[in-house]
Short mmCIF file of C-alpha atoms and ligand atoms in Angstrom, two decimals:
data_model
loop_
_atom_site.label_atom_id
_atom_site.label_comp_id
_atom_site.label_asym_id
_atom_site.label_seq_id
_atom_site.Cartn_x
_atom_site.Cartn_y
_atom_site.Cartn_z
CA UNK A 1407 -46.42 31.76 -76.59
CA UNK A 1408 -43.32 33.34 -75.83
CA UNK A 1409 -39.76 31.53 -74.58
CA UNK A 1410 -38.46 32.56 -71.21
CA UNK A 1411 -35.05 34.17 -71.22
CA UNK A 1412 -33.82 35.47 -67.93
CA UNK A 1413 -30.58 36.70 -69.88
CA UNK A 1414 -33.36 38.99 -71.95
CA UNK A 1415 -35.20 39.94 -69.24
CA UNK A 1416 -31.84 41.04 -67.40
CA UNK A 1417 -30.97 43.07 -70.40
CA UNK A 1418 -34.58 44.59 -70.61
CA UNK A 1419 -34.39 45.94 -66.96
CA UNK A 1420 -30.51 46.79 -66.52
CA UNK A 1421 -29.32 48.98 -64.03
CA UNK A 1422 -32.23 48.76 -61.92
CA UNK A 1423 -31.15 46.94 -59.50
CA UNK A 1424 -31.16 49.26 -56.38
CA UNK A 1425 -34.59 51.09 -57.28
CA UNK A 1426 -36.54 47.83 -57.55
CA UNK A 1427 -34.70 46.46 -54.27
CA UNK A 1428 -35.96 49.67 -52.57
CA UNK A 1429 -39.23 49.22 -53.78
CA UNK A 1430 -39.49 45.49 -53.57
CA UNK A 1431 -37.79 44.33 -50.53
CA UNK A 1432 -36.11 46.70 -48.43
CA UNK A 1433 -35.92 50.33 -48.95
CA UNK A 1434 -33.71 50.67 -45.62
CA UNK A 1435 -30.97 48.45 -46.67
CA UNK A 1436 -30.24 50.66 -49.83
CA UNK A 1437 -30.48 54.12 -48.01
CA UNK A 1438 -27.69 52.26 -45.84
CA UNK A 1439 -25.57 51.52 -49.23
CA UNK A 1440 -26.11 54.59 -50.68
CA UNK A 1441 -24.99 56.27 -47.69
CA UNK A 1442 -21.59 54.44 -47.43
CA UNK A 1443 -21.17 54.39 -51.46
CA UNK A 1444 -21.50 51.07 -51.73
CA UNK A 1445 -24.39 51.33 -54.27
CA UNK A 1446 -22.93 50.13 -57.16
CA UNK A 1447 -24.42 47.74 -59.97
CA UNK A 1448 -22.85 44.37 -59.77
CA UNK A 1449 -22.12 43.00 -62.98
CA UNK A 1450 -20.06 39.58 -62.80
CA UNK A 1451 -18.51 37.59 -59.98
CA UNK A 1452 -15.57 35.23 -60.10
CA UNK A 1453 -13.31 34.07 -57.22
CA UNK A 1454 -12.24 36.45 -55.15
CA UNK A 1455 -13.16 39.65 -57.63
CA UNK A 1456 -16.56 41.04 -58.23
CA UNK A 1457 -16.89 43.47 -61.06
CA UNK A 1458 -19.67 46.31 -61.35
CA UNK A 1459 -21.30 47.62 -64.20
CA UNK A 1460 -18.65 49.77 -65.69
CA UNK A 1461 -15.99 46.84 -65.46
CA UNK A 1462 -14.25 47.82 -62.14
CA UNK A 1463 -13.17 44.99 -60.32
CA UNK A 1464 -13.37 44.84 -56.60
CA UNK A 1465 -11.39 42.39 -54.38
CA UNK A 1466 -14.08 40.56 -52.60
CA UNK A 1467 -13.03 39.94 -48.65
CA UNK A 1468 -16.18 39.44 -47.91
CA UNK A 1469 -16.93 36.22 -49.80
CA UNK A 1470 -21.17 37.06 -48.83
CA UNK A 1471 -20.57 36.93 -45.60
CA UNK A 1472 -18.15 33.68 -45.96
CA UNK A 1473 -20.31 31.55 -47.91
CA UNK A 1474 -17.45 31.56 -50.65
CA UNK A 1475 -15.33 29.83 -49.61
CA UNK A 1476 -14.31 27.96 -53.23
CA UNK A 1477 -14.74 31.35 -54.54
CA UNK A 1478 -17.94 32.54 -56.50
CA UNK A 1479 -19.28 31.29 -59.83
CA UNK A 1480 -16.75 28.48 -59.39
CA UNK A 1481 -16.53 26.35 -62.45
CA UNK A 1482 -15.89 22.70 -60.99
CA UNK A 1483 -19.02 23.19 -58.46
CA UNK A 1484 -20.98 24.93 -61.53
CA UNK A 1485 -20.53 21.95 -63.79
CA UNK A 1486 -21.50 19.53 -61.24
CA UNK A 1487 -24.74 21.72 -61.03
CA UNK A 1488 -25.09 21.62 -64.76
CA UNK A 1489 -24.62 17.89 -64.54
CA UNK A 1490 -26.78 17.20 -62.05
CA UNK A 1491 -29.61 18.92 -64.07
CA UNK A 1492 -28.86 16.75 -66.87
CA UNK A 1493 -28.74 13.39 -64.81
CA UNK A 1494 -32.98 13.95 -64.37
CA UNK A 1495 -32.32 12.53 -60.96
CA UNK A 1496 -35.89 11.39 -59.40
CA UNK A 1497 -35.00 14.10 -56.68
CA UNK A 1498 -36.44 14.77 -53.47
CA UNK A 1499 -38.66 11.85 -52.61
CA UNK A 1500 -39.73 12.93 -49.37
CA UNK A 1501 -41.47 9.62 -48.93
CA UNK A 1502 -38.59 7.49 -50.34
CA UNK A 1503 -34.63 7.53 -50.37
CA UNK A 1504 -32.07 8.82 -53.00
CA UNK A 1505 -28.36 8.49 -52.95
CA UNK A 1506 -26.65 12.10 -53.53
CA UNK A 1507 -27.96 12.95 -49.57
CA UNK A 1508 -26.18 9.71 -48.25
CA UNK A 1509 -23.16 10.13 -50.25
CA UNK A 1510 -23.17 13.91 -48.71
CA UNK A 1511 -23.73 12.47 -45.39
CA UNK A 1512 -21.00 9.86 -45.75
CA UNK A 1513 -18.30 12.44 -46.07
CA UNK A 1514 -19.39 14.94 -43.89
CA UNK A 1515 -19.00 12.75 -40.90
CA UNK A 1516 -15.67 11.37 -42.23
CA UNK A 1517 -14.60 14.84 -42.48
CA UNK A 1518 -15.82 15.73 -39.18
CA UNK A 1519 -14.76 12.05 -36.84
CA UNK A 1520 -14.81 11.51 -33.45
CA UNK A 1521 -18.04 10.86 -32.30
CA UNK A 1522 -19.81 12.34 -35.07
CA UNK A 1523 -21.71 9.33 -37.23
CA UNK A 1524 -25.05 11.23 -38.19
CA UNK A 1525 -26.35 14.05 -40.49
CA UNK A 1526 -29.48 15.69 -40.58
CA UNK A 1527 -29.61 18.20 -43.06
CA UNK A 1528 -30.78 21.97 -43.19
CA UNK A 1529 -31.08 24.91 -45.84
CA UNK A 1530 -28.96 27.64 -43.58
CA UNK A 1531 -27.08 27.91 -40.83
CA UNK A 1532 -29.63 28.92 -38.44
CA UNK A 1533 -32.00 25.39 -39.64
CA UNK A 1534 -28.85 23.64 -38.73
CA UNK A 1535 -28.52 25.44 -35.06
CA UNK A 1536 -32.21 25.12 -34.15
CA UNK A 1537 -31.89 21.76 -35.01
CA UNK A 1538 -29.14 21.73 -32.76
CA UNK A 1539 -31.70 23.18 -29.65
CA UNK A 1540 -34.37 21.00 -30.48
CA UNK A 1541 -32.55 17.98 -30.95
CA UNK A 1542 -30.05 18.59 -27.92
CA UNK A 1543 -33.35 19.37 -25.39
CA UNK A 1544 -35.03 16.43 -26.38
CA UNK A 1545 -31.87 14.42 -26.23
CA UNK A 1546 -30.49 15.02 -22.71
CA UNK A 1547 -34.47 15.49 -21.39
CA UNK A 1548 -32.74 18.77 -20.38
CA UNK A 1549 -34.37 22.41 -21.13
CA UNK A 1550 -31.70 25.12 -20.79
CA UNK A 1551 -29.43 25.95 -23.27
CA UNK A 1552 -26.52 28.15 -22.72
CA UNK A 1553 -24.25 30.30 -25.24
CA UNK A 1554 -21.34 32.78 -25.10
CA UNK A 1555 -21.93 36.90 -24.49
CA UNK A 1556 -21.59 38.42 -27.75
CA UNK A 1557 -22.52 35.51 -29.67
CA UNK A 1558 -23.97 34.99 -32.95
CA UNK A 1559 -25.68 31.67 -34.39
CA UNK A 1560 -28.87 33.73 -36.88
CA UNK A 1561 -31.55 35.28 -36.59
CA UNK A 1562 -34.77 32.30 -36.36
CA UNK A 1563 -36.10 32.74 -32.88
CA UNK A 1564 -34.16 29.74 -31.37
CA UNK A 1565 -30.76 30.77 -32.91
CA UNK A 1566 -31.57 34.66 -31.80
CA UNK A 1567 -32.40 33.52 -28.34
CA UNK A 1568 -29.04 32.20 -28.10
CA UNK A 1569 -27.38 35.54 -29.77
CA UNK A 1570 -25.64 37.34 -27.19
CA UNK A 1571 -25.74 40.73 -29.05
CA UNK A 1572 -28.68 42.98 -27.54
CA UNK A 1573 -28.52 44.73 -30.68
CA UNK A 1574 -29.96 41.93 -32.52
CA UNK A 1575 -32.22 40.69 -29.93
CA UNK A 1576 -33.57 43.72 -28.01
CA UNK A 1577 -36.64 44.81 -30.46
CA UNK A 1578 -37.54 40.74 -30.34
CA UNK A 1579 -38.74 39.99 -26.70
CA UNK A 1580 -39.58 38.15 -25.53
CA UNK A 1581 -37.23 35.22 -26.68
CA UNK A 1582 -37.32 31.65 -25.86
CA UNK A 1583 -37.11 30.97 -22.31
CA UNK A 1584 -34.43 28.72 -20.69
CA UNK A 1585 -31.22 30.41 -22.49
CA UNK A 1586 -28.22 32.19 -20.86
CA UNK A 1587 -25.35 33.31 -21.91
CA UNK A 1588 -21.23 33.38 -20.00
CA UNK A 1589 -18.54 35.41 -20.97
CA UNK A 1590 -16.89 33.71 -23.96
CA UNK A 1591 -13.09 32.51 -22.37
CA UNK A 1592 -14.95 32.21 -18.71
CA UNK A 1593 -14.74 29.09 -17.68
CA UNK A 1594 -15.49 29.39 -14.32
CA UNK A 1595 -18.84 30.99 -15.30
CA UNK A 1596 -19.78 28.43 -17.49
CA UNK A 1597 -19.62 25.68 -14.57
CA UNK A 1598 -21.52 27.70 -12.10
CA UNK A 1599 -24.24 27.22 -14.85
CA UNK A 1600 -23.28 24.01 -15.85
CA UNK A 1601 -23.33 22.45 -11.93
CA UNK A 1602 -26.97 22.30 -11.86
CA UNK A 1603 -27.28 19.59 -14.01
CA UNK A 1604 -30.26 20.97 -16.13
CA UNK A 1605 -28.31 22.58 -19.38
CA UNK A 1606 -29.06 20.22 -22.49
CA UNK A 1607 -26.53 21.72 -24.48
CA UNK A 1608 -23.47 24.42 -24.78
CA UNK A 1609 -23.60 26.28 -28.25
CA UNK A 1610 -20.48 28.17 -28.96
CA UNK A 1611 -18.90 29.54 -32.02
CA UNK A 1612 -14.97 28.31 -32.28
CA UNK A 1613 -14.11 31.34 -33.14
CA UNK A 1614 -16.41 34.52 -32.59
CA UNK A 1615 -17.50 35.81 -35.80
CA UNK A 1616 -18.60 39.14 -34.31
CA UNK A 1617 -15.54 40.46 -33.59
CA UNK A 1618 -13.31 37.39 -34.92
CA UNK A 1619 -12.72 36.95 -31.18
CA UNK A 1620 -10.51 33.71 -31.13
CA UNK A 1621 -10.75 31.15 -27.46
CA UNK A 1622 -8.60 31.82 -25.17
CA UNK A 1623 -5.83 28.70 -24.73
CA UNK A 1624 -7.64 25.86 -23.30
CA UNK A 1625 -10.66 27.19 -22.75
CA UNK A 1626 -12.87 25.00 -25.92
CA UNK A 1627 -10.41 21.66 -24.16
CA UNK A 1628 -12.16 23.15 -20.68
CA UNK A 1629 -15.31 23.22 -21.69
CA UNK A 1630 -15.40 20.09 -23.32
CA UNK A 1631 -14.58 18.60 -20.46
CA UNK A 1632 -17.29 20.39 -18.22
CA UNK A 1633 -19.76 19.42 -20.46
CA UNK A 1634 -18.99 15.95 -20.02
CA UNK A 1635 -18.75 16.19 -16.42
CA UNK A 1636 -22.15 17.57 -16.08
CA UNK A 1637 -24.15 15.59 -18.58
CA UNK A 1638 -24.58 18.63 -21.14
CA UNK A 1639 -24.00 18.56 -25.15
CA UNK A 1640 -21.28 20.24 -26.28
CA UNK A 1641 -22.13 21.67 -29.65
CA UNK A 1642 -19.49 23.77 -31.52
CA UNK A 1643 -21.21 25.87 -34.07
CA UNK A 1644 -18.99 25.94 -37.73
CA UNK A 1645 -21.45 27.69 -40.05
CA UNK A 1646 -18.27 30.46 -40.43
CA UNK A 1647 -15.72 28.22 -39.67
CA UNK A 1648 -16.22 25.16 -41.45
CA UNK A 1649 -15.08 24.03 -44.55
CA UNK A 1650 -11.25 25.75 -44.36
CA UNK A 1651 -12.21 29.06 -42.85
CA UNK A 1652 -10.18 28.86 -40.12
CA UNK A 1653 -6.95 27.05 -41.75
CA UNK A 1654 -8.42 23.26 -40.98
CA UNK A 1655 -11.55 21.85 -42.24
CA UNK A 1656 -13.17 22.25 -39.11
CA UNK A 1657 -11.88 24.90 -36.38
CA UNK A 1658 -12.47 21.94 -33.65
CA UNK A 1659 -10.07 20.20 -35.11
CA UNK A 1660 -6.87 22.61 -34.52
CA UNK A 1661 -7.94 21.73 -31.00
CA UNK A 1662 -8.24 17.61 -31.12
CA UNK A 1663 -12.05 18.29 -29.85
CA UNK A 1664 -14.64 15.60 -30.27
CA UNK A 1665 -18.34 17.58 -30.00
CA UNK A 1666 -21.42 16.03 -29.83
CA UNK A 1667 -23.09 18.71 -32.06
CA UNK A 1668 -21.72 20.33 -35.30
CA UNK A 1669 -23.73 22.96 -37.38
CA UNK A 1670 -22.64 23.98 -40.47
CA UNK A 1671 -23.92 25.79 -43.71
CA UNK A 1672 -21.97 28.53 -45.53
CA UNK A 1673 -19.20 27.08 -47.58
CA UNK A 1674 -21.13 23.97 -47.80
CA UNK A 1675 -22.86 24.00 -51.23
CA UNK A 1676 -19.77 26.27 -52.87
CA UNK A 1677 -22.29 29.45 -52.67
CA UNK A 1678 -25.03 28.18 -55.04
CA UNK A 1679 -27.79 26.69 -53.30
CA UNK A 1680 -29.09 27.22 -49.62
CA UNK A 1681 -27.48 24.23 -47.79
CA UNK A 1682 -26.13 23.41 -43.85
CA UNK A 1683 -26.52 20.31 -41.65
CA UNK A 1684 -26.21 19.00 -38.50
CA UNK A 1685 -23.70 16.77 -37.46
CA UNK A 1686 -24.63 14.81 -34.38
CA UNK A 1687 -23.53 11.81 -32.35
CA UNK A 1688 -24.96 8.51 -32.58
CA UNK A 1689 -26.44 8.65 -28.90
CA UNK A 1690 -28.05 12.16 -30.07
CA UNK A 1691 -29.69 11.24 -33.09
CA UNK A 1692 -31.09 7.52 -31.45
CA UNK A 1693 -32.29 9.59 -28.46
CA UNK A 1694 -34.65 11.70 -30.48
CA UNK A 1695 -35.36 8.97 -33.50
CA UNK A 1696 -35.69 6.14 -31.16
CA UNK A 1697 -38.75 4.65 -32.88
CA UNK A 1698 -40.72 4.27 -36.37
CA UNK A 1699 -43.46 6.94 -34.78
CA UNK A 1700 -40.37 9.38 -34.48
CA UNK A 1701 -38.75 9.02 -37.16
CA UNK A 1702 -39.68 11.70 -38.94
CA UNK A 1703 -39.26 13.79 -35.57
CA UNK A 1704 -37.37 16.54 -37.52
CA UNK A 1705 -36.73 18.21 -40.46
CA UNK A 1706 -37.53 20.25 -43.63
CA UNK A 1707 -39.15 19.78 -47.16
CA UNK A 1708 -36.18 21.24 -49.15
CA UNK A 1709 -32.90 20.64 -46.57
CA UNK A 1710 -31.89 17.26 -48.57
CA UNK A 1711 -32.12 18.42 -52.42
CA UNK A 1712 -30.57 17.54 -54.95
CA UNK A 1713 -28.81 20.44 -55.84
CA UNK A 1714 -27.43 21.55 -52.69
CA UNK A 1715 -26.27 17.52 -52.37
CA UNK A 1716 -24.07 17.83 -55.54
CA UNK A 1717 -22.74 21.43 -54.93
CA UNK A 1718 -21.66 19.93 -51.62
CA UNK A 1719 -20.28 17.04 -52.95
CA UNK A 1720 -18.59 19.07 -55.74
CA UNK A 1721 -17.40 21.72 -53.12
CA UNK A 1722 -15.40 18.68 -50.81
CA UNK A 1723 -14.09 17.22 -53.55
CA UNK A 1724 -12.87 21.03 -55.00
CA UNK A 1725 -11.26 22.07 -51.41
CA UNK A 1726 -9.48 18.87 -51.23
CA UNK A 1727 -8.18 19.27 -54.97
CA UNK A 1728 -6.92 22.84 -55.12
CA UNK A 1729 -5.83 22.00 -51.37
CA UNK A 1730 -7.90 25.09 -49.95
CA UNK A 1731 -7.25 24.57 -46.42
CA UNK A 1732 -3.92 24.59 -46.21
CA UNK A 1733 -4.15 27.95 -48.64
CA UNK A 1734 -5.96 29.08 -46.02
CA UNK A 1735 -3.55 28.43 -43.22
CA UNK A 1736 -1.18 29.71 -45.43
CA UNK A 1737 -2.19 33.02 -46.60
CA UNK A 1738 -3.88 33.28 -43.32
CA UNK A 1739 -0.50 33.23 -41.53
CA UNK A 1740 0.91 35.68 -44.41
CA UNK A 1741 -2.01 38.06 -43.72
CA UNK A 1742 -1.17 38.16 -40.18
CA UNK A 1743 2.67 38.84 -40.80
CA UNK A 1744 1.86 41.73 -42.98
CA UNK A 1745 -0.50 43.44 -40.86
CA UNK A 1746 0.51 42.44 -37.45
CA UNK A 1747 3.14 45.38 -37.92
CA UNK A 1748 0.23 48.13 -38.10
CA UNK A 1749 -0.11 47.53 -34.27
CA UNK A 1750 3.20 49.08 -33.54
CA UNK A 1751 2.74 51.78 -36.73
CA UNK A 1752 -0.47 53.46 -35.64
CA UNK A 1753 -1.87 54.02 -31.98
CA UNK A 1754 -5.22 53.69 -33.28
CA UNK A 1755 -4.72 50.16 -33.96
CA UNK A 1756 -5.42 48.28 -30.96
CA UNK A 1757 -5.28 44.75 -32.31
CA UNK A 1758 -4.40 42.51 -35.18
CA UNK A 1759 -5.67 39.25 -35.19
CA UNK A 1760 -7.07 35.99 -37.18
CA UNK A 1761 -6.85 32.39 -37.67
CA UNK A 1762 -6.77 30.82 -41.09
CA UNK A 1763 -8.77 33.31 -43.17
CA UNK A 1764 -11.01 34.83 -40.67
CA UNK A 1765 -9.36 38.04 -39.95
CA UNK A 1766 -10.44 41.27 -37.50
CA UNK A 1767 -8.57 44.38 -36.97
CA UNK A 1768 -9.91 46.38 -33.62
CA UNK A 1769 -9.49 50.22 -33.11
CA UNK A 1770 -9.46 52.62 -30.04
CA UNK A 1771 -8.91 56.36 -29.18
CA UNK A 1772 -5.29 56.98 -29.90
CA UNK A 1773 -2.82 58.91 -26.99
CA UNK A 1774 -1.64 61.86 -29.04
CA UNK A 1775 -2.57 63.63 -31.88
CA UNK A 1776 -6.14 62.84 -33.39
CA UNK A 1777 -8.11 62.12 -29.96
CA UNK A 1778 -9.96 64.56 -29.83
CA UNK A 1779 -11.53 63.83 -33.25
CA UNK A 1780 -11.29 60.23 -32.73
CA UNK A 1781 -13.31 60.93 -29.35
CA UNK A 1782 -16.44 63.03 -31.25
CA UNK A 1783 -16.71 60.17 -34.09
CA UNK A 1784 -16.76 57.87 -31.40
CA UNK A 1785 -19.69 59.88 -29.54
CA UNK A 1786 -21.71 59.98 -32.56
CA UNK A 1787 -21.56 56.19 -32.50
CA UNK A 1788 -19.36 53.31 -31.57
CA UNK A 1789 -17.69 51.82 -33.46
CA UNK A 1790 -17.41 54.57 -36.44
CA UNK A 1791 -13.65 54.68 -36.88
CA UNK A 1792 -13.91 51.71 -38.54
CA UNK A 1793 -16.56 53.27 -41.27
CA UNK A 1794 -13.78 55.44 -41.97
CA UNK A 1795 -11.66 52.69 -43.05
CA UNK A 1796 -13.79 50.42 -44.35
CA UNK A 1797 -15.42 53.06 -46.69
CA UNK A 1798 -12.59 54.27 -48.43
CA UNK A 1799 -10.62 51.15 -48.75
CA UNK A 1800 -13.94 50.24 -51.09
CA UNK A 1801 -14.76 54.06 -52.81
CA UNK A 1802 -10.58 54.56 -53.28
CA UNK A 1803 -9.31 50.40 -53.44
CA UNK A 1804 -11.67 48.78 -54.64
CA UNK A 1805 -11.76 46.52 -51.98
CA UNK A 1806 -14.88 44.89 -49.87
CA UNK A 1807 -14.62 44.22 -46.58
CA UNK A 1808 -16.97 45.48 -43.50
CA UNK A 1809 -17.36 46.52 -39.80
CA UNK A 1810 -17.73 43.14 -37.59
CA UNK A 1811 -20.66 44.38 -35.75
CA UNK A 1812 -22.32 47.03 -33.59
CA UNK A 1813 -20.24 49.14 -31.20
CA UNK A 1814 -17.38 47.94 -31.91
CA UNK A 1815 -14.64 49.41 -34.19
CA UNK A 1816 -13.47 45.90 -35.45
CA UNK A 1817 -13.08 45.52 -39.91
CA UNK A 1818 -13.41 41.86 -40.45
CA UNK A 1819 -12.54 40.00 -43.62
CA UNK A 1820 -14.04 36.61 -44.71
CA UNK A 1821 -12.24 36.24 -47.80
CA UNK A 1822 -12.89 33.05 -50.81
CA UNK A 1823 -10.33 30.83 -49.83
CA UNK A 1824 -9.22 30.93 -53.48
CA UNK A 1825 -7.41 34.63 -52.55
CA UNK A 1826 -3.83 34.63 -54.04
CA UNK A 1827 -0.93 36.13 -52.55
CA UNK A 1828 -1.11 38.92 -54.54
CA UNK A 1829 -4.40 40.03 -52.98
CA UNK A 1830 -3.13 39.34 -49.91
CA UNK A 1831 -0.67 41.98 -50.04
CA UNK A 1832 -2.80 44.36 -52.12
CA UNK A 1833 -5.31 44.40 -49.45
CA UNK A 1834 -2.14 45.06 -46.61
CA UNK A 1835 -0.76 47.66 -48.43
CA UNK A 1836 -4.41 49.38 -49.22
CA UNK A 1837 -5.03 49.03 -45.44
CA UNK A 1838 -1.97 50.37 -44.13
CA UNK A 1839 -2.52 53.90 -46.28
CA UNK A 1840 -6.00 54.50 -45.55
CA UNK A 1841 -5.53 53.73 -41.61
CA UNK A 1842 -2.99 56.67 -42.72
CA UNK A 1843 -5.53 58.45 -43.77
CA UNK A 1844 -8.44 57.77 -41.79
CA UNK A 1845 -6.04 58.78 -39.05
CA UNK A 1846 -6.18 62.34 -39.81
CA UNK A 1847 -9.42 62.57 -40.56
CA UNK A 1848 -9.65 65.18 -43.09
CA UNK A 1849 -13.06 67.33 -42.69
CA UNK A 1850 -14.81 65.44 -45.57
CA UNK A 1851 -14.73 62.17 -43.82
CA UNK A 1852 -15.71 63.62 -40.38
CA UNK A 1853 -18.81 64.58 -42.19
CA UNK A 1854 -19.30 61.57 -43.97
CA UNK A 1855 -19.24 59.79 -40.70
CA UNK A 1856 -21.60 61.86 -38.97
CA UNK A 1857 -24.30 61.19 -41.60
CA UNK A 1858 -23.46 57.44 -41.71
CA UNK A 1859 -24.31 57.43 -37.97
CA UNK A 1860 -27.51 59.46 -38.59
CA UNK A 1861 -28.28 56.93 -41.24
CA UNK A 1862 -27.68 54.23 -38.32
CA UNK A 1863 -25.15 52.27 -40.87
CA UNK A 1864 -24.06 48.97 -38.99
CA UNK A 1865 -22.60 45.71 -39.42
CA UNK A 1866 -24.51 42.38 -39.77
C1 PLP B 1220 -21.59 31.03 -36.43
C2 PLP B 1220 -22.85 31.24 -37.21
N1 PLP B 1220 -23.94 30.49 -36.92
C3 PLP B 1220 -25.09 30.63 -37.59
C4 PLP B 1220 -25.22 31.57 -38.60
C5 PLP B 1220 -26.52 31.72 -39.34
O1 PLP B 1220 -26.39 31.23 -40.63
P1 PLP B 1220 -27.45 31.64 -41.75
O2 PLP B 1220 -27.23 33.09 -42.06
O3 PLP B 1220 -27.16 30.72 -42.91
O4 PLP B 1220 -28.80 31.39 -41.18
C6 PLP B 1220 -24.12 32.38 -38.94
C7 PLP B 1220 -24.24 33.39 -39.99
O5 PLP B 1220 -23.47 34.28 -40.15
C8 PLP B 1220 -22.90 32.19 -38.22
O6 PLP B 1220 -21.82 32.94 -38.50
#
């Protein structure tokens, strides 16, 4: 008999990390990092930092895609883990209830008010939007669903047929029938659709994590309102915006909105176990569960466990303690101050913009000097500049961010909420002299460029 150690087995295989990915689960994805440089061997994580193998620390904007919100390997949500281990809870019952899920529950739809009063829970974001299309049709009796252009709720076949990025969707067809997308900000578009009476539900992101492409004024208050005109569910999807992201626990709530639908995941279990839920009106949930036949209509073996029920409760309790969302309405509006300037500094940069600490800064072909060069990256693939930023800001500054999507050259940052103000202006100042840089494009970043576009390197 021999004892299980992970920690020996880690040491008995270090530094293989990216082989045994490549061989094991997706030889692609590490061509992609070894083309950009990002190939390094992650050794330790905490907060905002990550540091590889040879003790380099890297400032971490990317919090895994903004799932860190209380920053990773964080110790409050790690004991309550370690605790929950040692409480030999009875855990998931399936047939049966336990507390931790209602005590979850209970806050999330105190945190969330208006007419939210019920929680289903999910193990991801996209589990918490399907519920949110399966739910919502059944619901209203109503089988269209409608979403914004350029979009992006996952990648399950419901969620992806409400993605408005052909990039993502194209090689899937055919999708679900019964979705369409509008322009995000249109809202005369959206009532043409919504006039015919037969839309269950309106999906939309707050803010547009694609791009970070923030609602114009009044147009989430307008389509509230058309929704409730015309009989259809408005469901605001917070998977990236929940939790503090946006500089308020929820980004509905800068607004005074009252949805009937809320997803949300991410942040929600502190970055340790897979975790999301949706929060749904009272009318919603009694609609679908509206007898003991159906009341097990929905839902999923794992969604209510244990563990993700304490990291969530430990992750509530830790952003209302170290006051986390109004650090992130803070440092978000300090992030914006210091690179708002870079607008006027460089004619490259088109656009500076963010809300709380979900941040985007967009590119385009400069007047003078440079166009001509900015013009042939460009050919070889949309959207490229921003490889030339993002690239060296990690090789040269240690510092993780990435391109917001396909075709566009947007660098988005989802930083851990825990950032300090020092890393705020670390990551200005590191921006501000490679744009510098990147702007001149010296020849061995032209070519670097035109191999990361052969190598098809693109944002999530
Ligand atoms: C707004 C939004 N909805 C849904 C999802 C899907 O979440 P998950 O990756 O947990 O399935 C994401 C993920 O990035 C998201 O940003």
């Amino acid at each position: 008999m021999s004892e299980f150690s992970l920690e020996a087995l880690l040491g008995s295989r270090r530094g293989e990390d990216l082989d045994l990915w490549a061989r094991t689960i997706n030889p692609q994805f590490v061509r992609v990092l070894r083309t950009i440089g990002f190939d390094r061997t992650w050794a330790s994580g905490e907060g905002a930092y990550l540091y590889d193998a040879d003790g380099t620390r890297f400032l971490d904007l990317l919090g895994g895609f903004g799932m860190y919100g209380v920053g990773r390997n964080n110790p409050r949500i790690r004991a309550a883990l370690v605790e929950a281990l040692g409480l030999e809870t009875p855990g998931m019952l399936a047939l049966g209830t336990t507390l931790l899920p209602g005590l979850l529950a209970e806050e999330l739809i105190a945190a969330a008010g208006g007419r939210i009063e019920r929680c289903l829970f999910t193990s991801s974001g996209t589990e918490s939007v399907e519920s949110a299309i399966k739910l919502g049709r059944t619901a209203t009796g109503r089988t269209r669903v409608l979403s914004a252009e350029h979009a992006f709720h996952g990648l399950t076949l419901g969620s992806l047929s409400a993605n408005g990025n052909e990039e993502f969707t194209a090689r899937f067809q055919p999708l679900l029938p019964g979705f369409d997308h509008v322009p995000f900000g249109d809202l005369d578009a959206l009532e043409e659709q919504l006039r015919r009476e037969d839309v269950a539900l309106f999906l939309v992101e707050p803010v547009q994590g694609k791009g970070i492409n923030l609602p114009p004024d009044g147009y989430l208050e307008g389509a509230q309102e058309l929704c409730r005109r015309y009989g259809t569910l408005f469901c605001v999807d917070e998977v990236m915006t929940g939790f503090g992201r946006t500089g308020r626990m929820f980004a509905f709530q800068h607004l005074g909105l009252e949805p009937d639908l809320v997803t949300v995941a991410k942040t929600l279990s502190g970055g340790y176990v897979p975790s999301g839920a949706l929060l749904m009106a009272r009318s919603v949930h009694e609609a679908v569960f509206d007898s003991m036949p159906h009341a097990m209509s929905h839902g999923s073996t794992f969604a209510p466990n244990e563990l993700a029920m304490a990291a969530g409760l430990a992750t509530l309790h830790e952003l209302r303690e170290q006051r986390l969302v109004e650090q992130s309405a803070r440092l978000g509006e300090r992030l914006l101050e210091l690179t708002r300037p870079l607008v006027d500094e460089f004619e490259v940069v088109r656009d500076v913009r963010g809300l709380g600490l979900a941040w985007a800064i967009e590119f385009g072909e400069p007047e003078g000097g440079g166009r001509r060069t900015y013009r042939m990256i460009e050919r070889a693939q949309r959207g490229l500049f921003a490889q030339l930023v993002v690239v060296p800001l990690f090789t040269k500054r240690h510092i993780l961010s990435q391109v917001a999507g396909h075709d566009m050259a947007v660098i988005r940052i989802l930083p851990p909420l825990v950032l300090r103000d020092e890393d705020v202006e670390e990551f200005a100042d590191a921006l501000r002299s490679t744009i510098k840089s990147a702007q001149k494009m010296p020849r061995s970043l032209t070519k670097f460029a035109l191999s990361a576009a052969t190598a098809g390197v693109r944002g999530r």
